[in-house]
Amino acid sequence: MVIDVELTLKGHIKGSLNVPLDEIGKAMSWLIKDVPAVVVCASGSRSEEAVRILKANGFEKVYNGGSWDSLGNIKAGGCPVK
């Protein structure tokens, strides 16, 4: 699963779960701990923080995917294609 912690208005990766960083605590109630997840955002800093929070709460299979650019995501008009 891919979790995009960027604000929706900045775009997101098609097919990802869009969970802004400030809502990651709420999402822990429905995210499944043993499902591997890659967390991404626009720059990589929010994804790093989200991974730290998730791991501190028992999510062991979460990985920082970094920024959209590191994934080769196509952008249009400065925003990622949805």
mmCIF file of C-alpha atoms in Angstrom:
data_model
loop_
_atom_site.group_PDB
_atom_site.id
_atom_site.type_symbol
_atom_site.label_atom_id
_atom_site.label_comp_id
_atom_site.label_asym_id
_atom_site.label_seq_id
_atom_site.Cartn_x
_atom_site.Cartn_y
_atom_site.Cartn_z
ATOM 1 C CA MET A 1 0.000 0.000 0.000
ATOM 2 C CA VAL A 2 1.152 3.560 -0.661
ATOM 3 C CA ILE A 3 0.222 6.242 1.856
ATOM 4 C CA ASP A 4 0.570 9.833 0.634
ATOM 5 C CA VAL A 5 0.775 12.239 3.596
ATOM 6 C CA GLU A 6 0.749 15.422 1.516
ATOM 7 C CA LEU A 7 -2.207 17.799 1.567
ATOM 8 C CA THR A 8 -4.699 16.812 -1.133
ATOM 9 C CA LEU A 9 -4.663 20.270 -2.734
ATOM 10 C CA LYS A 10 -1.023 19.717 -3.704
ATOM 11 C CA GLY A 11 -1.999 16.534 -5.513
ATOM 12 C CA HIS A 12 -1.319 12.920 -4.715
ATOM 13 C CA ILE A 13 -0.217 9.696 -6.321
ATOM 14 C CA LYS A 14 -2.998 7.932 -8.193
ATOM 15 C CA GLY A 15 -4.131 4.852 -6.294
ATOM 16 C CA SER A 16 -2.530 5.919 -3.018
ATOM 17 C CA LEU A 17 -4.277 6.442 0.295
ATOM 18 C CA ASN A 18 -4.290 10.181 0.951
ATOM 19 C CA VAL A 19 -3.793 10.701 4.693
ATOM 20 C CA PRO A 20 -2.396 14.166 5.523
ATOM 21 C CA LEU A 21 0.265 14.044 8.237
ATOM 22 C CA ASP A 22 -1.966 15.788 10.782
ATOM 23 C CA GLU A 23 -4.527 12.967 10.378
ATOM 24 C CA ILE A 24 -2.102 10.031 10.649
ATOM 25 C CA GLY A 25 -3.095 9.450 14.292
ATOM 26 C CA LYS A 26 -6.744 8.960 13.329
ATOM 27 C CA ALA A 27 -5.772 6.694 10.431
ATOM 28 C CA MET A 28 -3.981 4.298 12.774
ATOM 29 C CA SER A 29 -7.412 3.078 13.898
ATOM 30 C CA TRP A 30 -8.159 1.649 10.438
ATOM 31 C CA LEU A 31 -4.706 1.000 8.934
ATOM 32 C CA ILE A 32 -3.674 -2.654 9.170
ATOM 33 C CA LYS A 33 -0.377 -3.014 11.042
ATOM 34 C CA ASP A 34 0.932 -6.072 9.201
ATOM 35 C CA VAL A 35 0.314 -4.750 5.667
ATOM 36 C CA PRO A 36 3.543 -3.307 4.216
ATOM 37 C CA ALA A 37 3.240 0.401 3.420
ATOM 38 C CA VAL A 38 5.418 2.941 1.637
ATOM 39 C CA VAL A 39 4.830 6.505 2.830
ATOM 40 C CA VAL A 40 5.454 9.429 0.466
ATOM 41 C CA CYS A 41 4.930 13.191 0.230
ATOM 42 C CA ALA A 42 6.038 16.108 -1.932
ATOM 43 C CA SER A 43 9.479 16.585 -0.354
ATOM 44 C CA GLY A 44 10.147 13.534 1.822
ATOM 45 C CA SER A 45 10.031 15.302 5.197
ATOM 46 C CA ARG A 46 6.374 14.599 6.013
ATOM 47 C CA SER A 47 6.769 10.981 4.976
ATOM 48 C CA GLU A 48 9.771 10.628 7.288
ATOM 49 C CA GLU A 49 7.758 12.009 10.219
ATOM 50 C CA ALA A 50 4.758 9.783 9.400
ATOM 51 C CA VAL A 51 6.967 6.677 9.322
ATOM 52 C CA ARG A 52 8.438 7.643 12.705
ATOM 53 C CA ILE A 53 4.937 8.038 14.191
ATOM 54 C CA LEU A 54 3.646 4.792 12.698
ATOM 55 C CA LYS A 55 6.674 2.768 13.850
ATOM 56 C CA ALA A 56 6.386 4.220 17.364
ATOM 57 C CA ASN A 57 2.824 2.876 17.392
ATOM 58 C CA GLY A 58 3.614 -0.682 16.362
ATOM 59 C CA PHE A 59 3.570 -0.472 12.562
ATOM 60 C CA GLU A 60 6.726 -2.411 11.667
ATOM 61 C CA LYS A 61 6.367 -2.732 7.892
ATOM 62 C CA VAL A 62 6.333 0.977 6.990
ATOM 63 C CA TYR A 63 8.991 2.505 4.776
ATOM 64 C CA ASN A 64 9.842 6.058 3.778
ATOM 65 C CA GLY A 65 9.434 6.325 0.007
ATOM 66 C CA GLY A 66 10.595 9.938 0.115
ATOM 67 C CA SER A 67 9.361 12.513 -2.343
ATOM 68 C CA TRP A 68 7.097 12.120 -5.346
ATOM 69 C CA ASP A 69 10.091 12.991 -7.537
ATOM 70 C CA SER A 70 12.122 10.106 -6.124
ATOM 71 C CA LEU A 71 9.368 7.803 -7.382
ATOM 72 C CA GLY A 72 9.516 9.281 -10.894
ATOM 73 C CA ASN A 73 6.022 10.723 -10.595
ATOM 74 C CA ILE A 74 4.861 12.789 -13.556
ATOM 75 C CA LYS A 75 3.957 16.373 -12.740
ATOM 76 C CA ALA A 76 1.777 18.826 -14.612
ATOM 77 C CA GLY A 77 1.747 22.543 -13.907
ATOM 78 C CA GLY A 78 3.997 22.085 -10.892
ATOM 79 C CA CYS A 79 1.607 19.607 -9.257
ATOM 80 C CA PRO A 80 1.618 15.828 -9.450
ATOM 81 C CA VAL A 81 -0.815 14.242 -11.838
ATOM 82 C CA LYS A 82 -3.733 12.726 -9.944
#
